[in-house]
Short mmCIF file of C-alpha atoms and ligand atoms in Angstrom, two decimals:
data_model
loop_
_atom_site.label_atom_id
_atom_site.label_comp_id
_atom_site.label_asym_id
_atom_site.label_seq_id
_atom_site.Cartn_x
_atom_site.Cartn_y
_atom_site.Cartn_z
CA UNK J 1 14.07 16.12 -169.41
CA UNK J 2 10.27 14.75 -168.86
CA UNK J 3 9.97 14.25 -165.41
CA UNK J 4 7.35 12.25 -162.94
CA UNK J 5 7.02 12.76 -159.35
CA UNK J 6 4.85 10.15 -157.59
CA UNK J 7 3.79 11.66 -154.23
CA UNK J 8 3.48 15.11 -154.12
CA UNK J 9 4.24 15.09 -150.33
CA UNK J 10 6.54 17.65 -148.45
CA UNK J 11 9.65 16.10 -150.11
CA UNK J 12 7.90 15.10 -153.92
CA UNK J 13 5.81 18.68 -154.47
CA UNK J 14 8.92 20.47 -153.55
CA UNK J 15 11.49 18.49 -155.38
CA UNK J 16 9.02 18.30 -158.42
CA UNK J 17 8.62 22.24 -158.21
CA UNK J 18 12.09 22.91 -158.08
CA UNK J 19 13.08 20.46 -161.04
CA UNK J 20 10.51 22.55 -163.15
CA UNK J 21 11.64 25.80 -162.46
CA UNK J 22 15.13 24.21 -163.87
CA UNK J 23 13.17 24.18 -166.59
CA UNK J 24 12.21 20.20 -167.48
CA UNK J 25 8.77 18.96 -167.30
CA UNK J 26 7.31 17.83 -164.46
CA UNK J 27 4.02 15.70 -163.84
CA UNK J 28 3.20 15.35 -159.74
CA UNK J 29 1.36 12.30 -159.30
CA UNK J 30 -1.03 11.70 -156.17
CA UNK J 31 -3.38 9.15 -155.42
CA UNK J 32 -4.83 11.83 -152.93
CA UNK J 33 -8.09 13.31 -155.08
CA UNK J 34 -8.65 16.06 -152.94
CA UNK J 35 -4.78 17.01 -152.85
CA UNK J 36 -4.38 17.21 -156.35
CA UNK J 37 -7.24 19.29 -156.58
CA UNK J 38 -6.39 21.90 -154.36
CA UNK J 39 -3.10 21.87 -156.21
CA UNK J 40 -5.13 22.69 -159.14
CA UNK J 41 -6.49 25.32 -158.06
CA UNK J 42 -3.51 26.87 -156.82
CA UNK J 43 -4.08 25.58 -152.68
CA UNK J 44 -1.26 24.18 -151.62
CA UNK J 45 -1.44 21.21 -149.14
CA UNK J 46 1.64 22.13 -147.04
CA UNK J 47 3.24 24.99 -145.42
CA UNK J 48 6.77 25.65 -147.11
CA UNK J 49 7.80 29.47 -147.43
CA UNK J 50 8.02 30.34 -151.15
CA UNK J 51 6.76 27.37 -152.60
CA UNK J 52 2.67 28.33 -153.21
CA UNK J 53 4.65 31.42 -155.32
CA UNK J 54 6.92 28.91 -157.30
CA UNK J 55 4.21 26.46 -158.08
CA UNK J 56 2.08 29.10 -159.86
CA UNK J 57 4.83 30.56 -161.61
CA UNK J 58 5.90 27.09 -163.06
CA UNK J 59 2.19 25.91 -164.16
CA UNK J 60 1.56 29.15 -165.57
CA UNK J 61 5.04 28.39 -167.70
CA UNK J 62 3.33 24.66 -168.80
CA UNK J 63 6.06 22.88 -167.36
CA UNK J 64 4.54 21.96 -164.02
CA UNK J 65 1.19 19.46 -163.75
CA UNK J 66 -0.69 17.79 -160.93
CA UNK J 67 -2.78 14.41 -161.84
CA UNK J 68 -4.33 11.51 -160.13
CA UNK J 69 -3.95 9.39 -163.37
CA UNK J 70 -0.17 7.76 -162.77
CA UNK J 71 -0.17 6.12 -166.01
CA UNK J 72 -0.69 8.84 -167.81
CA UNK J 73 1.97 10.57 -166.06
CA UNK J 74 4.75 7.69 -166.49
CA UNK J 75 4.27 7.71 -170.11
CA UNK J 76 6.87 8.93 -171.93
CA UNK J 77 8.99 10.19 -168.89
CA UNK J 78 12.90 9.71 -169.08
CA UNK J 79 12.75 9.81 -164.97
CA UNK J 80 9.75 8.37 -162.43
CA UNK J 81 10.62 9.83 -158.98
CA UNK J 82 9.22 7.82 -155.93
CA UNK J 83 8.89 9.94 -153.45
CA UNK J 84 5.67 8.23 -151.74
CA UNK J 85 5.56 8.39 -147.69
CA UNK J 86 7.64 5.81 -145.28
CA UNK J 87 6.27 5.78 -142.37
CA UNK J 88 7.75 4.00 -139.41
CA UNK J 89 5.64 0.53 -139.07
CA UNK J 90 3.56 -0.06 -136.10
CA UNK J 91 5.07 -2.02 -133.80
CA UNK J 92 8.48 -2.63 -135.02
CA UNK J 93 9.79 0.66 -135.77
CA UNK J 94 11.34 -0.58 -139.66
CA UNK J 95 10.13 1.85 -142.79
CA UNK J 96 7.15 0.82 -143.88
CA UNK J 97 7.68 0.43 -147.63
CA UNK J 98 4.16 -0.17 -148.84
CA UNK J 99 3.72 2.63 -150.89
CA UNK J 100 7.11 2.20 -152.49
CA UNK J 101 6.52 -1.31 -153.61
CA UNK J 102 2.58 -0.23 -154.67
CA UNK J 103 4.24 2.94 -156.34
CA UNK J 104 6.74 0.32 -158.10
CA UNK J 105 3.99 -1.93 -158.99
CA UNK J 106 2.13 0.34 -160.79
CA UNK J 107 5.08 2.01 -162.60
CA UNK J 108 5.59 -1.17 -163.65
CA UNK J 109 2.71 -1.44 -165.56
CA UNK J 110 2.78 2.10 -166.92
CA UNK J 111 6.20 2.01 -168.83
CA UNK J 112 6.28 2.63 -172.36
CA UNK J 113 9.92 3.26 -173.28
CA UNK J 114 13.21 3.06 -171.63
CA UNK J 115 12.94 4.81 -168.01
CA UNK J 116 15.24 5.33 -164.79
CA UNK J 117 12.84 5.06 -161.76
CA UNK J 118 14.70 6.61 -158.90
CA UNK J 119 13.93 6.13 -154.89
CA UNK J 120 13.79 9.41 -153.58
CA UNK J 121 11.69 8.57 -150.82
CA UNK J 122 14.04 7.80 -147.67
CA UNK J 123 14.32 3.81 -147.90
CA UNK J 124 16.59 0.98 -145.89
CA UNK J 125 19.81 -0.36 -147.58
CA UNK J 126 18.87 -3.13 -150.03
CA UNK J 127 14.82 -1.16 -151.07
CA UNK J 128 16.16 -0.54 -154.43
CA UNK J 129 17.48 -4.06 -155.25
CA UNK J 130 13.69 -5.13 -154.31
CA UNK J 131 12.35 -2.28 -156.50
CA UNK J 132 14.47 -3.81 -159.60
CA UNK J 133 13.30 -6.89 -159.02
CA UNK J 134 9.65 -6.20 -158.90
CA UNK J 135 10.19 -4.29 -161.87
CA UNK J 136 11.91 -6.71 -163.78
CA UNK J 137 9.29 -9.47 -163.07
CA UNK J 138 6.31 -7.14 -163.98
CA UNK J 139 8.10 -5.83 -166.89
CA UNK J 140 10.87 -8.26 -168.37
CA UNK J 141 11.53 -6.92 -171.68
CA UNK J 142 12.13 -2.62 -170.05
CA UNK J 143 14.71 -0.63 -170.49
CA UNK J 144 14.53 0.40 -166.59
CA UNK J 145 17.05 1.09 -164.04
CA UNK J 146 16.90 2.11 -160.58
CA UNK J 147 18.88 4.63 -158.77
CA UNK J 148 18.72 5.98 -155.23
CA UNK J 149 19.00 9.77 -154.60
CA UNK J 150 18.14 10.44 -151.06
CA UNK J 151 16.78 13.90 -150.39
CA UNK J 152 18.19 16.17 -147.59
CA UNK J 153 16.01 19.23 -147.59
CA UNK J 154 15.02 20.41 -144.14
CA UNK J 155 11.27 21.90 -143.69
CA UNK J 156 10.82 25.44 -143.75
CA UNK J 157 13.92 25.49 -146.10
CA UNK J 158 13.40 22.74 -148.26
CA UNK J 159 13.55 24.99 -151.95
CA UNK J 160 16.94 26.73 -150.89
CA UNK J 161 18.32 23.50 -149.96
CA UNK J 162 16.94 22.14 -152.65
CA UNK J 163 18.21 24.43 -154.89
CA UNK J 164 21.61 25.04 -153.11
CA UNK J 165 22.91 21.63 -152.11
CA UNK J 166 25.87 21.17 -150.02
CA UNK J 167 25.81 17.56 -152.24
CA UNK J 168 23.87 15.68 -154.33
CA UNK J 169 24.09 11.85 -154.00
CA UNK J 170 23.22 9.52 -156.79
CA UNK J 171 23.34 5.65 -156.29
CA UNK J 172 23.73 3.70 -159.41
CA UNK J 173 26.11 2.18 -161.51
CA UNK J 174 24.21 2.07 -164.61
CA UNK J 175 26.07 4.10 -167.04
CA UNK J 176 22.84 5.34 -168.80
CA UNK J 177 20.99 6.06 -165.84
CA UNK J 178 24.18 8.46 -165.19
CA UNK J 179 23.39 10.07 -167.29
CA UNK J 180 19.95 10.92 -167.15
CA UNK J 181 20.76 12.01 -163.38
CA UNK J 182 22.91 14.31 -164.97
CA UNK J 183 20.84 16.21 -167.47
CA UNK J 184 18.25 15.93 -164.49
CA UNK J 185 20.92 17.83 -161.95
CA UNK J 186 23.00 19.96 -164.26
CA UNK J 187 21.66 23.33 -163.38
CA UNK J 188 22.87 22.63 -160.43
CA UNK J 189 26.46 21.19 -160.90
CA UNK J 190 26.81 24.33 -162.86
CA UNK J 191 26.57 25.96 -159.88
CA UNK J 192 29.45 23.64 -158.88
CA UNK J 193 27.32 21.17 -156.32
CA UNK J 194 29.11 18.28 -155.86
CA UNK J 195 27.46 15.31 -157.38
CA UNK J 196 28.31 12.15 -155.45
CA UNK J 197 28.13 8.61 -157.42
CA UNK J 198 27.90 5.76 -155.41
CA UNK J 199 26.82 1.74 -155.56
CA UNK J 200 23.32 1.95 -154.61
CA UNK J 201 22.99 0.49 -151.14
CA UNK J 202 25.81 2.98 -150.40
CA UNK J 203 23.64 5.90 -151.57
CA UNK J 204 20.82 4.41 -149.39
CA UNK J 205 22.76 4.26 -146.44
CA UNK J 206 24.43 7.85 -146.74
CA UNK J 207 21.19 9.14 -146.44
CA UNK J 208 20.58 7.26 -142.86
CA UNK J 209 24.23 7.93 -141.91
CA UNK J 210 23.53 11.81 -142.19
CA UNK J 211 20.59 12.03 -140.26
CA UNK J 212 21.93 9.70 -137.74
CA UNK J 213 24.82 11.94 -137.30
CA UNK J 214 22.62 14.82 -136.77
CA UNK J 215 20.23 13.20 -134.05
CA UNK J 216 23.70 12.73 -132.73
CA UNK J 217 25.09 15.74 -132.56
CA UNK J 218 22.07 17.36 -131.10
CA UNK J 219 21.81 15.02 -128.62
CA UNK J 220 25.36 15.23 -127.37
CA UNK J 221 24.83 19.19 -127.20
CA UNK J 222 21.36 18.21 -125.16
CA UNK J 223 23.26 16.47 -122.75
CA UNK J 224 26.14 18.78 -122.37
CA UNK J 225 22.91 21.16 -121.44
CA UNK J 226 21.84 19.05 -118.81
CA UNK J 227 25.72 18.90 -117.47
CA UNK J 228 25.88 22.83 -117.78
CA UNK J 229 22.62 22.99 -115.55
CA UNK J 230 24.50 20.96 -112.81
CA UNK J 231 27.90 22.86 -112.99
CA UNK J 232 26.60 26.26 -113.71
CA UNK J 233 28.59 26.39 -116.87
CA UNK J 234 26.49 27.64 -120.32
CA UNK J 235 25.73 25.55 -123.23
CA UNK J 236 25.69 28.24 -125.85
CA UNK J 237 29.05 28.87 -125.10
CA UNK J 238 29.94 25.63 -125.00
CA UNK J 239 28.61 24.92 -128.53
CA UNK J 240 30.58 28.03 -129.66
CA UNK J 241 33.52 26.92 -128.09
CA UNK J 242 33.76 23.34 -130.03
CA UNK J 243 31.72 24.36 -132.66
CA UNK J 244 34.34 27.20 -133.99
CA UNK J 245 36.73 23.89 -134.07
CA UNK J 246 36.73 22.97 -138.33
CA UNK J 247 36.36 19.62 -137.81
CA UNK J 248 33.26 19.87 -135.24
CA UNK J 249 31.16 22.49 -137.33
CA UNK J 250 29.18 25.24 -135.45
CA UNK J 251 25.83 23.82 -136.97
CA UNK J 252 23.09 21.36 -134.85
CA UNK J 253 24.56 22.33 -132.42
CA UNK J 254 21.51 24.31 -130.49
CA UNK J 255 20.43 22.71 -127.37
CA UNK J 256 16.37 22.14 -126.89
CA UNK J 257 13.75 19.69 -125.93
CA UNK J 258 14.73 17.16 -128.28
CA UNK J 259 14.11 16.44 -131.64
CA UNK J 260 11.81 15.88 -133.80
CA UNK J 261 9.82 15.77 -137.38
CA UNK J 262 9.32 13.51 -140.02
CA UNK J 263 12.93 11.99 -140.47
CA UNK J 264 15.07 11.84 -137.53
CA UNK J 265 12.75 9.98 -135.43
CA UNK J 266 11.82 7.46 -137.92
CA UNK J 267 15.17 7.47 -139.86
CA UNK J 268 17.25 6.69 -136.56
CA UNK J 269 14.60 3.97 -135.79
CA UNK J 270 15.18 2.80 -139.06
CA UNK J 271 19.05 2.45 -139.09
CA UNK J 272 18.73 0.56 -136.09
CA UNK J 273 16.67 -1.89 -137.17
CA UNK J 274 18.46 -2.38 -140.20
CA UNK J 275 21.60 -2.92 -138.12
CA UNK J 276 20.03 -5.22 -135.99
CA UNK J 277 18.51 -7.60 -138.99
CA UNK J 278 22.68 -7.77 -140.08
CA UNK J 279 23.21 -8.62 -136.24
CA UNK J 280 25.51 -5.06 -136.09
CA UNK J 281 25.31 -3.59 -132.83
CA UNK J 282 24.70 -0.05 -133.22
CA UNK J 283 24.60 1.78 -129.58
CA UNK J 284 25.52 5.13 -130.03
CA UNK J 285 22.01 5.26 -132.49
CA UNK J 286 20.34 3.27 -129.55
CA UNK J 287 21.72 5.84 -126.89
CA UNK J 288 20.42 8.86 -128.91
CA UNK J 289 16.84 7.30 -129.66
CA UNK J 290 16.15 6.86 -126.09
CA UNK J 291 17.93 10.29 -125.06
CA UNK J 292 15.84 11.92 -127.32
CA UNK J 293 12.63 10.00 -126.17
CA UNK J 294 12.57 10.42 -122.68
CA UNK J 295 14.02 14.60 -122.83
CA UNK J 296 10.76 15.54 -124.44
CA UNK J 297 9.00 14.07 -121.28
CA UNK J 298 11.32 15.60 -119.14
CA UNK J 299 10.67 19.18 -120.37
CA UNK J 300 7.60 18.86 -118.79
CA UNK J 301 8.99 18.17 -115.60
CA UNK J 302 11.10 21.07 -116.06
CA UNK J 303 8.33 23.08 -116.19
CA UNK J 304 6.73 21.69 -113.02
CA UNK J 305 9.55 22.33 -111.56
CA UNK J 306 10.02 25.96 -112.34
CA UNK J 307 6.58 26.51 -110.64
CA UNK J 308 7.89 25.06 -107.45
CA UNK J 309 7.03 21.77 -108.02
CA UNK J 310 3.17 21.19 -108.09
CA UNK J 311 1.08 21.16 -111.55
CA UNK J 312 -2.28 20.67 -110.40
CA UNK J 313 -5.36 22.60 -111.14
CA UNK J 314 -1.97 25.33 -112.77
CA UNK J 315 -2.09 26.70 -116.22
CA UNK J 316 0.05 26.21 -118.32
CA UNK J 317 1.01 28.09 -121.77
CA UNK J 318 2.75 26.56 -124.42
CA UNK J 319 4.43 28.95 -127.21
CA UNK J 320 5.17 27.03 -130.49
CA UNK J 321 3.71 23.54 -130.81
CA UNK J 322 5.41 22.55 -134.50
CA UNK J 323 8.38 20.31 -134.21
CA UNK J 324 10.74 23.45 -135.85
CA UNK J 325 9.42 26.84 -137.17
CA UNK J 326 8.08 27.66 -140.50
CA UNK J 327 6.66 24.28 -140.84
CA UNK J 328 3.20 23.26 -139.71
CA UNK J 329 3.88 19.72 -139.29
CA UNK J 330 3.58 18.08 -135.96
CA UNK J 331 4.80 14.31 -136.53
CA UNK J 332 6.75 13.70 -133.10
CA UNK J 333 6.92 17.27 -131.89
CA UNK J 334 8.09 17.35 -128.36
CA UNK J 335 5.10 19.72 -127.62
CA UNK J 336 3.09 16.72 -127.81
CA UNK J 337 5.21 15.08 -125.02
CA UNK J 338 5.38 17.79 -123.53
CA UNK J 339 1.54 18.55 -122.83
CA UNK J 340 0.88 15.11 -122.19
CA UNK J 341 2.91 14.93 -119.18
CA UNK J 342 2.01 18.45 -117.99
CA UNK J 343 -1.61 16.97 -118.15
CA UNK J 344 -1.14 14.04 -116.62
CA UNK J 345 0.46 15.89 -113.69
CA UNK J 346 -3.24 18.13 -113.52
CA UNK J 347 -2.43 21.03 -115.43
CA UNK J 348 -4.46 22.57 -118.01
CA UNK J 349 -2.43 23.40 -121.03
CA UNK J 350 -3.11 26.05 -123.63
CA UNK J 351 -1.29 27.19 -126.76
CA UNK J 352 -0.69 29.25 -129.75
CA UNK J 353 1.30 28.29 -132.79
CA UNK J 354 1.69 30.83 -136.04
CA UNK J 355 0.86 27.54 -138.31
CA UNK J 356 0.57 24.35 -136.50
CA UNK J 357 -2.34 24.78 -134.86
CA UNK J 358 -4.31 22.90 -137.06
CA UNK J 359 -2.59 19.81 -137.23
CA UNK J 360 -2.25 19.89 -133.73
CA UNK J 361 -5.56 19.94 -132.45
CA UNK J 362 -6.01 16.09 -133.57
CA UNK J 363 -2.70 14.69 -131.77
CA UNK J 364 -2.96 17.06 -128.78
CA UNK J 365 -6.23 16.59 -127.05
CA UNK J 366 -7.20 18.96 -123.93
CA UNK J 367 -4.99 21.43 -125.12
CA UNK J 368 -7.12 24.77 -125.65
CA UNK J 369 -5.47 26.86 -128.37
CA UNK J 370 -5.43 30.91 -128.27
CA UNK J 371 -5.17 33.32 -130.91
CA UNK J 372 -1.71 34.72 -129.95
CA UNK J 373 0.97 34.58 -127.76
CA UNK J 374 -0.22 37.22 -125.40
CA UNK J 375 -3.59 35.19 -124.87
CA UNK J 376 -1.42 32.25 -123.89
CA UNK J 377 -0.09 33.91 -121.01
CA UNK J 378 -2.95 35.83 -119.71
CA UNK J 379 -4.06 33.79 -116.20
CA UNK J 380 -0.85 31.53 -116.52
CA UNK J 381 1.05 30.10 -114.38
CA UNK J 382 3.84 28.85 -116.43
CA UNK J 383 4.87 30.03 -120.46
CA UNK J 384 7.26 27.60 -122.13
CA UNK J 385 9.11 28.99 -125.45
CA UNK J 386 8.93 25.40 -127.31
CA UNK J 387 9.27 26.68 -131.16
CA UNK J 388 11.31 29.21 -131.89
CA UNK J 389 9.34 30.64 -134.54
CA UNK J 390 10.10 34.46 -135.58
CA UNK J 391 6.89 35.60 -133.96
CA UNK J 392 8.28 34.67 -130.42
CA UNK J 393 11.48 36.41 -130.44
CA UNK J 394 10.78 40.18 -129.64
CA UNK J 395 7.77 39.28 -127.39
CA UNK J 396 6.31 42.58 -125.06
CA UNK J 397 8.07 40.28 -121.52
CA UNK J 398 6.63 43.10 -119.35
CA UNK J 399 3.50 43.27 -120.88
CA UNK J 400 3.43 39.09 -120.53
CA UNK J 401 4.45 39.18 -116.37
CA UNK J 402 1.48 41.46 -115.93
CA UNK J 403 -0.90 39.51 -116.97
CA UNK J 404 0.14 36.04 -116.37
CA UNK J 405 -1.03 34.69 -112.80
CA UNK J 406 2.72 33.91 -111.76
CA UNK J 407 5.29 35.38 -114.25
CA UNK J 408 7.11 31.84 -115.27
CA UNK J 409 9.21 31.84 -118.03
CA UNK J 410 10.82 28.55 -119.48
CA UNK J 411 12.64 29.15 -122.82
CA UNK J 412 13.41 25.75 -124.46
CA UNK J 413 15.15 27.46 -127.09
CA UNK J 414 17.31 29.98 -125.28
CA UNK J 415 15.61 32.58 -127.41
CA UNK J 416 15.83 35.20 -124.58
CA UNK J 417 18.65 36.34 -121.94
CA UNK J 418 17.93 35.85 -118.45
CA UNK J 419 18.80 39.23 -117.56
CA UNK J 420 16.40 40.63 -119.81
CA UNK J 421 13.58 38.51 -119.11
CA UNK J 422 14.26 39.17 -115.10
CA UNK J 423 14.25 42.79 -115.91
CA UNK J 424 11.17 42.44 -117.32
CA UNK J 425 9.57 40.64 -113.82
CA UNK J 426 9.77 37.13 -115.20
CA UNK J 427 11.36 34.24 -113.25
CA UNK J 428 13.25 33.08 -116.28
CA UNK J 429 14.93 29.13 -116.96
CA UNK J 430 16.23 27.88 -119.89
CA UNK J 431 18.33 25.11 -121.36
CA UNK J 432 21.64 24.70 -120.07
CA UNK J 433 22.13 28.44 -119.13
CA UNK J 434 22.89 29.60 -115.69
CA UNK J 435 19.27 30.40 -114.36
CA UNK J 436 18.32 34.29 -112.74
CA UNK J 437 15.85 34.40 -110.51
C1 UDX S 501 9.16 11.65 -147.37
C2 UDX S 501 9.45 10.94 -147.56
O1 UDX S 501 8.71 9.99 -148.53
C3 UDX S 501 10.20 9.93 -146.72
O2 UDX S 501 10.43 8.74 -146.93
C4 UDX S 501 11.12 11.23 -146.07
O3 UDX S 501 12.12 10.55 -144.85
C5 UDX S 501 10.43 11.99 -145.58
O4 UDX S 501 10.05 13.22 -146.89
P1 UDX S 501 6.99 12.81 -147.25
O5 UDX S 501 7.08 13.63 -148.56
O6 UDX S 501 7.36 13.79 -146.01
O7 UDX S 501 7.51 12.12 -146.97
O8 UDX S 501 5.69 12.38 -146.88
P2 UDX S 501 3.97 12.84 -147.11
O9 UDX S 501 3.91 14.29 -146.69
O10 UDX S 501 3.21 11.99 -146.15
O11 UDX S 501 4.24 12.49 -148.63
C6 UDX S 501 3.71 11.31 -149.36
C7 UDX S 501 2.66 11.88 -150.59
O12 UDX S 501 2.38 10.23 -151.45
C8 UDX S 501 1.17 11.87 -150.23
O13 UDX S 501 0.66 12.59 -150.62
C9 UDX S 501 0.85 10.30 -150.33
O14 UDX S 501 -0.94 10.77 -150.71
C10 UDX S 501 0.64 10.11 -151.52
N1 UDX S 501 1.11 8.79 -151.50
C11 UDX S 501 1.26 7.72 -151.17
C12 UDX S 501 0.99 8.42 -153.44
O15 UDX S 501 0.67 9.52 -154.16
N2 UDX S 501 1.05 7.30 -153.88
C13 UDX S 501 1.28 5.90 -152.92
O16 UDX S 501 1.03 4.58 -153.32
C14 UDX S 501 1.71 6.43 -151.38
C1 UDX S 502 16.03 16.60 -141.30
C2 UDX S 502 17.66 16.45 -141.81
O1 UDX S 502 17.69 18.34 -141.29
C3 UDX S 502 17.31 17.12 -143.19
O2 UDX S 502 18.69 16.86 -144.31
C4 UDX S 502 16.67 15.63 -143.70
O3 UDX S 502 16.45 15.38 -145.03
C5 UDX S 502 15.21 15.37 -143.20
O4 UDX S 502 15.50 15.78 -141.26
P1 UDX S 502 13.93 18.59 -140.90
O5 UDX S 502 13.52 17.17 -140.15
O6 UDX S 502 13.13 19.61 -141.43
O7 UDX S 502 15.36 17.67 -141.16
O8 UDX S 502 14.40 19.31 -139.67
P2 UDX S 502 15.73 20.03 -139.02
O9 UDX S 502 16.25 21.12 -139.47
O10 UDX S 502 16.80 19.16 -139.23
O11 UDX S 502 15.71 19.57 -137.46
C6 UDX S 502 15.18 18.38 -137.16
C7 UDX S 502 14.74 18.36 -135.38
O12 UDX S 502 16.07 18.94 -134.46
C8 UDX S 502 14.00 19.89 -135.15
O13 UDX S 502 12.95 19.07 -133.94
C9 UDX S 502 15.08 20.65 -134.36
O14 UDX S 502 14.06 21.78 -133.50
C10 UDX S 502 15.92 20.27 -133.96
N1 UDX S 502 16.87 20.50 -134.10
C11 UDX S 502 17.63 21.13 -134.86
C12 UDX S 502 17.87 21.05 -132.79
O15 UDX S 502 17.29 20.65 -131.60
N2 UDX S 502 18.96 21.59 -132.61
C13 UDX S 502 19.71 21.70 -133.49
O16 UDX S 502 21.09 22.31 -133.86
C14 UDX S 502 18.96 21.27 -134.91
#
């Protein structure tokens, strides 16, 4: 199969590279010349474990190429995937579809033969219909089918998520498009990943429903964590206790500082907008969005409380700033709201992150970045573990306690045990677990 991927961002680059690794011939097209130049010289525009090696081997085998020339990329392709960004539109939270529709128009002017156009970008219900309309208007004679094929990749685990998916959702009722999609994903369903064929609108909604449900699950356990703190229970045991019930499942029940990232925040908002537009109240998701938004800033207050209620003139160190480990992505990271809340209360904020500091500099004004976790602890009045990078799982707690001005550790990811931290001289607070002083 000859596949073209429009957009070489997180999703497009990972998906395109994995398709090439399956043996397909893939061209990744991006309008960002610098990104393409970097990729052509083997430099990855994002940090994703295993990606650089996979790109290199598929480029070497001649199955993967990069270009800014969309026309050349689309010519002769069996399928073109649209994987451009769909950020929240400024002001109203609607998904901004400008890039998707622009890519569609560009594809329309480049069609050379029968083509399947696949939206991989997360797009509101009905976008496929509009994509189809644009294509039909611009290229009335072309034999073209439009398919929705949402992605469920987690950053940091994107390659294994792509190669070992729980399911592949394909939204189309067009017989030819079904065959093309089957051929594209054949290597995966030989591994028994179920291909779920649905109507196109249903596929579009499945993506939003999945992300909204996961966001709800996280928010639920976060509220349970608050309750645990109030009643003296342990949220990790609660999560285990409910997660062992197969109907609930143990995944996505880690209490923390609130979810962030490129998907949950924007997709929950976009789903709310869709529901509103159709006059269908979506009060559960509304509550999830509000609870999660206020939680991030509340974590700043939690840190201040751990310092005795006063932040002015004090220094707080943040361990980790990305929204989750194994990525350099800062989109909607809780660290941003936490640092802001601390600065608003008069604190000086310092931070370290293994991969995210470059991206963090522009979204965390006034924060000083250090070269390692111990430099962050030195002289600090509180240290907050915000992102659970592996590099923070076995810190020398005794050394940290000694170099801090006041040995307060606020563990927002429940990485350490209270008893262990206390033994090394730290005053320890975590999320939803009994505090040891
Ligand atoms: C993706 C999906 O598109 C989004 O819907 C999903 O919810 C999350 O993941 P992502 O890959 O993270 O977005 O976006 P980004 O990293 O911003 O990459 C988009 C790429 O498309 C950029 O490299 C951009 O330069 C490129 N692009 C954008 C084009 O090539 N053409 C355009 O018209 C617009
Ligand atoms: C998510 C979805 O998992 C993926 O299927 C979709 O395609 C894109 O959005 P991603 O945003 O990369 O992926 O990361 P994910 O691992 O889902 O984490 C999202 C946020 O939730 C992070 O801020 C993470 O820290 C938080 N989280 C996750 C929790 O707080 N607790 C959990 O138990 C799980």
